[in-house]
Tab-separated table of C-alpha atoms in Angstrom:
chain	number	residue	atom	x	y	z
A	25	UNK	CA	264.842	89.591	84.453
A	26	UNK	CA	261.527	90.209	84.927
A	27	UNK	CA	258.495	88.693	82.395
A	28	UNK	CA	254.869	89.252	82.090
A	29	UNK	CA	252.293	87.509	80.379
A	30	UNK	CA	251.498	88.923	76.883
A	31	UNK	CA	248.011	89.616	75.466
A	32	UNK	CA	247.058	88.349	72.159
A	33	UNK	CA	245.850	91.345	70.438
A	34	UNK	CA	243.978	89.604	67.937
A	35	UNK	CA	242.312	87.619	70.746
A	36	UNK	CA	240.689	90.906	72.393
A	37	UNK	CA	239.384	92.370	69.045
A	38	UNK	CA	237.583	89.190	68.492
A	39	UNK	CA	236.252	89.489	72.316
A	40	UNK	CA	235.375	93.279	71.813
A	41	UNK	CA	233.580	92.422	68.578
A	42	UNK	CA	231.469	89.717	69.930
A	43	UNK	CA	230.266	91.915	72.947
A	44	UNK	CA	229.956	95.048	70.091
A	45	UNK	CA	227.708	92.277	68.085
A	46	UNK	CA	225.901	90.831	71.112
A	47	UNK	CA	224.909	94.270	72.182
A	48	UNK	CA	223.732	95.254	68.470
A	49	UNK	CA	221.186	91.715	68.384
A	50	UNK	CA	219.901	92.979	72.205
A	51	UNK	CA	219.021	96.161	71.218
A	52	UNK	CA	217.558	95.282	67.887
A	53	UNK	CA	215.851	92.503	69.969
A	54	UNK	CA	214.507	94.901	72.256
A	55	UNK	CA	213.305	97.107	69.515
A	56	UNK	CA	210.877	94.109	68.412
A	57	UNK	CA	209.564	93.383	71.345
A	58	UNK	CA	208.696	97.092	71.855
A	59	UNK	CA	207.424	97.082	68.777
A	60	UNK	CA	205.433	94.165	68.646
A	61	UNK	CA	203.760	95.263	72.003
A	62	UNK	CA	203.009	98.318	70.327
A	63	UNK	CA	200.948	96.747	67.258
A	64	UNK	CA	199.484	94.059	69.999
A	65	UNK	CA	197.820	97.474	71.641
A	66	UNK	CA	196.745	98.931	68.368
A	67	UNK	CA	195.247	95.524	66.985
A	68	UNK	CA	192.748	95.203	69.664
A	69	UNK	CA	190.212	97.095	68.573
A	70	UNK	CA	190.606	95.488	65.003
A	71	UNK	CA	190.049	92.075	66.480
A	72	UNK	CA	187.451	93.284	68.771
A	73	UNK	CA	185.537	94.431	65.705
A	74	UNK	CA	186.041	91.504	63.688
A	75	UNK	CA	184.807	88.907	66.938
A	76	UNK	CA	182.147	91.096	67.049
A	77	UNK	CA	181.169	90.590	63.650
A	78	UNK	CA	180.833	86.912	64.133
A	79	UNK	CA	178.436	86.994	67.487
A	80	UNK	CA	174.711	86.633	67.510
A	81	UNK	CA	172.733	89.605	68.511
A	82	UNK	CA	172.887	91.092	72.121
A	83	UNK	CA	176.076	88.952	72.726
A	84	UNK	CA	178.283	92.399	71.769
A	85	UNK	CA	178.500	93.499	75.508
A	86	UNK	CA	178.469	90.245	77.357
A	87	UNK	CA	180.706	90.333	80.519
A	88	UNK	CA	183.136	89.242	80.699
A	89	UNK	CA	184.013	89.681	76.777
A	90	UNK	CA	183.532	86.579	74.511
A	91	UNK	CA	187.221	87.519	72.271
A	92	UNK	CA	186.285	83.867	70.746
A	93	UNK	CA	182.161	84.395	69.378
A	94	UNK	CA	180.576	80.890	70.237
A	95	UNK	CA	178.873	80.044	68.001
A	96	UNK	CA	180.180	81.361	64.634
A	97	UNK	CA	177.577	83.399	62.949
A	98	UNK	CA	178.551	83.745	59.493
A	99	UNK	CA	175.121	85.139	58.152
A	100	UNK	CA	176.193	88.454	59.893
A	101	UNK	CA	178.020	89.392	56.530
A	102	UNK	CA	175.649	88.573	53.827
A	103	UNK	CA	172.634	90.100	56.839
A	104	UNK	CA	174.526	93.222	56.819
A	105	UNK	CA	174.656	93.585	53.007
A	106	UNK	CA	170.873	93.336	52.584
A	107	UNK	CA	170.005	95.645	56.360
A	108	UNK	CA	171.009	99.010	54.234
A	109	UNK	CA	171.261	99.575	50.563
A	110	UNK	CA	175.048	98.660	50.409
A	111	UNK	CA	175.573	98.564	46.531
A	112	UNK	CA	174.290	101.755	45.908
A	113	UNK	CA	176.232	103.282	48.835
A	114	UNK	CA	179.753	100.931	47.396
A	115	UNK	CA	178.791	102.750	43.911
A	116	UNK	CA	178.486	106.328	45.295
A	117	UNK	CA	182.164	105.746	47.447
A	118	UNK	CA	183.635	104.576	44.743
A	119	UNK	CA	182.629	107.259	42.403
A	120	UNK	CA	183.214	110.057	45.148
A	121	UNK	CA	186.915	108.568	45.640
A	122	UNK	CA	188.046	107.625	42.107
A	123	UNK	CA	187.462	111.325	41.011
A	124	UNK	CA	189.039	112.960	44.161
A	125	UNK	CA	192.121	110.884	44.001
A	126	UNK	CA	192.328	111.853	40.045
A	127	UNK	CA	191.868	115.287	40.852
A	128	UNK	CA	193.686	115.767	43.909
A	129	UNK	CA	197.620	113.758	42.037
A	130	UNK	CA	196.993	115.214	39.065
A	131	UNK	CA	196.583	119.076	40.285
A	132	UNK	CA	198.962	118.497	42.804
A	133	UNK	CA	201.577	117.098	40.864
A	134	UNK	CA	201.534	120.172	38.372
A	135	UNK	CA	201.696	122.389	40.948
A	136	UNK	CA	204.702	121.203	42.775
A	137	UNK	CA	206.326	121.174	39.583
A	138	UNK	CA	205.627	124.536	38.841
A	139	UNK	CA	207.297	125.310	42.364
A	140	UNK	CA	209.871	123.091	42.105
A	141	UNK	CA	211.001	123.373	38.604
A	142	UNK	CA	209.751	126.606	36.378
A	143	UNK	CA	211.073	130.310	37.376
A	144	UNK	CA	208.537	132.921	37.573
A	145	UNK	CA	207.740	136.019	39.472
A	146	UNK	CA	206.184	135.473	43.259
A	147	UNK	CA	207.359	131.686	43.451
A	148	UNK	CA	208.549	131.413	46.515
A	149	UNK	CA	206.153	133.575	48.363
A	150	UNK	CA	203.070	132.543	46.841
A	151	UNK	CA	204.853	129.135	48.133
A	152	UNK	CA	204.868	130.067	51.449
A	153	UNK	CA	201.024	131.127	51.695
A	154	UNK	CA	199.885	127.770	50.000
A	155	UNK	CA	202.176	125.994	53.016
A	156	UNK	CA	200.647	128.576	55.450
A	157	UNK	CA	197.387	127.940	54.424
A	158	UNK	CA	197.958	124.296	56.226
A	159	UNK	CA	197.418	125.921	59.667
A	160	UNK	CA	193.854	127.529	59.210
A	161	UNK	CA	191.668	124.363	60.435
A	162	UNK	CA	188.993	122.989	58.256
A	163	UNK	CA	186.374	123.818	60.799
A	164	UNK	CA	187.375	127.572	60.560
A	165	UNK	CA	186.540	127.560	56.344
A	166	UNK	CA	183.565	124.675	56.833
A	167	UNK	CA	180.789	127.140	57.079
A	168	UNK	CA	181.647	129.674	54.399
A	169	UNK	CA	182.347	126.742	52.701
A	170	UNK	CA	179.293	125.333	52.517
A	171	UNK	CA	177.248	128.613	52.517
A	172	UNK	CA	178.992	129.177	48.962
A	173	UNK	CA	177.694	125.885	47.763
A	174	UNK	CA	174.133	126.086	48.617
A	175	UNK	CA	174.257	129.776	46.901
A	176	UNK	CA	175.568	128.048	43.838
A	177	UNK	CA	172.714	125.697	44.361
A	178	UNK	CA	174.977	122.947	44.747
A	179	UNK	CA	174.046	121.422	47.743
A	180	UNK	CA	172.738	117.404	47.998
A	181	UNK	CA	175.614	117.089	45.029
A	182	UNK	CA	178.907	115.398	44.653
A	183	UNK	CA	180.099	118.873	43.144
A	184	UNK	CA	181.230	120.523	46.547
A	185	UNK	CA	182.971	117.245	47.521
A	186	UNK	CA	184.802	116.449	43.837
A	187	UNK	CA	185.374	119.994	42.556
A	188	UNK	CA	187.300	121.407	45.202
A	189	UNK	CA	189.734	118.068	44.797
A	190	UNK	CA	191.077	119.351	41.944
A	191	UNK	CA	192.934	122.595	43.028
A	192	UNK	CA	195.188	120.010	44.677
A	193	UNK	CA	195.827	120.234	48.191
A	194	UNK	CA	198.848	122.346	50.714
A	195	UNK	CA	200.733	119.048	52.009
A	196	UNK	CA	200.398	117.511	48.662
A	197	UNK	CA	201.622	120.202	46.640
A	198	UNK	CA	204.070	120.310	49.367
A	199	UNK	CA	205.047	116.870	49.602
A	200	UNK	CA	205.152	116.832	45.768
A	201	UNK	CA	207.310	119.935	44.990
A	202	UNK	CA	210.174	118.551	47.620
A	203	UNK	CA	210.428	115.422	45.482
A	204	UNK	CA	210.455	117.020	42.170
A	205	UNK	CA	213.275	119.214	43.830
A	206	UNK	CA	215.346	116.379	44.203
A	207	UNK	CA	215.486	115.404	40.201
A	208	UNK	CA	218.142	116.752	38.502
A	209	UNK	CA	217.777	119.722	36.921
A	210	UNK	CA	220.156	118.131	34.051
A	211	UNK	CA	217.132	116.378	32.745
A	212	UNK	CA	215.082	118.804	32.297
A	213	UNK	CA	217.957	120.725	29.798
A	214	UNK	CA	218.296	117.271	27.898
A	215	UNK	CA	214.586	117.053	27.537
A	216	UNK	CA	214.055	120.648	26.203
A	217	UNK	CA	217.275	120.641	23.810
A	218	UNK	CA	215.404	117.316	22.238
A	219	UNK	CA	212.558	119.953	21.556
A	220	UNK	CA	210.229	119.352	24.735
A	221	UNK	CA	208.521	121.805	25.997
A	222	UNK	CA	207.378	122.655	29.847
A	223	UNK	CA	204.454	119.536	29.510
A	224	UNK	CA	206.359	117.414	27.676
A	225	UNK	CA	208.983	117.660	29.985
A	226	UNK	CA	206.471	116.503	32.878
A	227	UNK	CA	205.005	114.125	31.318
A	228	UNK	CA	207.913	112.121	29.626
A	229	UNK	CA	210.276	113.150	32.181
A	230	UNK	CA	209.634	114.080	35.403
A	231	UNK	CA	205.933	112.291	35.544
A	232	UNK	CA	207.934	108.627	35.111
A	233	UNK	CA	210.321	109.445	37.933
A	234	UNK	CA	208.024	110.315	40.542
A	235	UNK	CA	205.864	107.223	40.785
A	236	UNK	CA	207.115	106.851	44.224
A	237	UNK	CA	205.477	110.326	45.341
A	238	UNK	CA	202.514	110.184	42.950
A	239	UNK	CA	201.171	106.873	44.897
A	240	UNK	CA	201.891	108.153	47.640
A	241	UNK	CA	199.990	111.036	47.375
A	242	UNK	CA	196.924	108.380	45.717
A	243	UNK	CA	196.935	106.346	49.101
A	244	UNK	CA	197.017	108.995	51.291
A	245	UNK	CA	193.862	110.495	49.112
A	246	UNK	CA	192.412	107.542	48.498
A	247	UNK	CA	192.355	106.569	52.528
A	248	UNK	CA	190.934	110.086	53.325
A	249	UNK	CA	188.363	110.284	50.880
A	250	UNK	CA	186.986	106.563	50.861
A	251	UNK	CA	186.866	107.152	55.060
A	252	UNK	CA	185.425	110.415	54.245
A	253	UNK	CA	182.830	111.167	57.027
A	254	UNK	CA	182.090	114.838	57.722
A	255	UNK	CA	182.039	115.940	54.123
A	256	UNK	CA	179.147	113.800	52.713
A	257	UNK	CA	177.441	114.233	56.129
A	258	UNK	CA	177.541	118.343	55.197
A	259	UNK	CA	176.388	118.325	51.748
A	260	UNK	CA	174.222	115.025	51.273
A	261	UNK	CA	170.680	115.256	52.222
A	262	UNK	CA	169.319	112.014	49.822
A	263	UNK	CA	170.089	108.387	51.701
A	264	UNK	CA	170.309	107.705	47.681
A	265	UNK	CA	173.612	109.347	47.690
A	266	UNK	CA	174.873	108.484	50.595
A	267	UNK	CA	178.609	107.113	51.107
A	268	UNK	CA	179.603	103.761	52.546
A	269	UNK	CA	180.870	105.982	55.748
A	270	UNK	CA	177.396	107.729	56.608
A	271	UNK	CA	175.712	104.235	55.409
A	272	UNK	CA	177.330	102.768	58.555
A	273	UNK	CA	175.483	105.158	60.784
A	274	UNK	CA	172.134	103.394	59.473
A	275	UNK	CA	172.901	100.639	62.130
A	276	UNK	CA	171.972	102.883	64.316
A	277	UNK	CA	168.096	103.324	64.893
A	278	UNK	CA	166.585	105.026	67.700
A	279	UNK	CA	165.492	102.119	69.972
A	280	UNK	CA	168.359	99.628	68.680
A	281	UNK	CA	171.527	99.155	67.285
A	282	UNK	CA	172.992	96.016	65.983
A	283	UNK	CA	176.627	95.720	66.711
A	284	UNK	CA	177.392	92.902	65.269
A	285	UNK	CA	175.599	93.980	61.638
A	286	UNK	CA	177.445	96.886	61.528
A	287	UNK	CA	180.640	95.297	62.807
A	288	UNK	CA	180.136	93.101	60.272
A	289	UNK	CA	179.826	95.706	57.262
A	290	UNK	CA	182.763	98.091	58.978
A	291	UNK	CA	185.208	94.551	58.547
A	292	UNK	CA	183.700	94.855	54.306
A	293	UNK	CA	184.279	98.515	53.880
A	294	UNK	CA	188.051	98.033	55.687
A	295	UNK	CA	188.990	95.554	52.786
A	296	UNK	CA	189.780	97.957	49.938
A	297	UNK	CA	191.647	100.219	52.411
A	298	UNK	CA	193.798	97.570	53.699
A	299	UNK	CA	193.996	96.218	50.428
A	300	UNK	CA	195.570	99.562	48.947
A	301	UNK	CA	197.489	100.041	51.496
């Protein structure tokens, strides 16, 4: 009679699941690495401008690079305060950005609840040409843009950059109707059989539950517009309105430019963004 050896099942699940669970921590451990290298390779520049920011002058381009400044100039940060007018420029940022991100999550949040909540006549299509509206480029509009402005005699003002802020924005409204859409509609019945009407159900309702998209939208407004570059270069003429982002190109002069100063005030104007984010 003949006998074999038998196999204890429970034996080979415990096998299989160790391999199954030693494969899992590789390929998470794998995915670290990758990722790590990948944020290594982004954070160069950062640290780049930050050792800048701490050399004397002239020592920016010294080969080979000197990642570690020796010596430590501190007075680069208080020196780069005082080179340009940096409070009034901090004030005008501020100002410019506070009233843009207002504008731009409070139009855009009544908007994509209009889409995503009230029935009326030409939703859906007039839908689809706010979406489509997010492949003309800006360059294509920035012209007859501006040439509008300066006939309302608007030009050197805030107005053309704040203004337009508040008729929202196509990936906001977008971004905001597809999270309303995910409320239930339920809700909204409760709300309006306890005698709210179409506001009061957005406020008291709707509003609450959609923190998560309404910052959101805030950061991503409040990282364009504080970054803002090309708009306050189109429509500011007066250094005495200037933004923190064109105050940077002060630096700059025609014979010289010193790297480490402006290094140095690019580190302070990247503090509030990293900060909200």
């Amino acid at each position: 009679m003949a006998t074999g050896v038998r196999t204890d099942p429970s034996a080979s699940k415990l096998k299989r699941t160790s391999s199954i669970q030693f494969m899992a921590k590789l390929q998470r451990t794998l995915v670290y690495i990758t990722l790590f290298a990948g944020a290594a390779v982004l954070m160069v520049p950062f640290v780049w401008m930050v050792s800048t920011s701490l050399k004397r002058q002239g020592a920016a381009f010294v080969l080979p690079p000197e990642w570690i400044p020796n010596p430590v100039v501190w007075s680069n940060y208080p020196m780069a305060r005082t080179y340009v007018p940096f409070t009034p420029f901090t004030k005008n940022t501020v100002m410019y950005t506070a009233w843009t991100v207002l504008g731009a999550t409070l139009t855009s949040a009544m908007v994509g609840y209009s889409f995503a909540r009230l029935r009326w006549a030409g939703r859906d299509t007039l839908f689809l040409i706010v979406i489509a509206t997010m492949m003309l480029p800006t360059h294509v509009t920035m012209i007859p843009v501006f040439a509008i402005w300066r006939a309302l005699g608007q030009n050197n003002t805030f107005v053309p950059l704040i203004v337009p802020a508040f008729f929202g924005g196509a990936f906001n409204i977008f971004l905001m109707r597809q999270f309303f859409m995910t409320l239930p509609l339920d809700l909204d019945d409760a709300a309006k059989i306890d005698g709210c009407g179409v506001f009061g159900v957005f406020w008291r309702i709707v509003g609450p539950l959609s923190k998560p998209v309404i910052g959101t939208v805030a950061i991503f407004q409040f990282l364009y517009r504080w970054n803002d570059f090309m708009g306050p270069l189109i429509y500011l003429n007066d250094q005495k309105r200037y933004t923190l982002a064109l105050g940077l190109q002060l630096f700059r002069g025609q014979y010289e430019t010193r790297w480490e100063l402006l290094m140095a005030a690019s580190v302070i104007v990247m503090i509030p963004v990293l900060f909200i984010y």
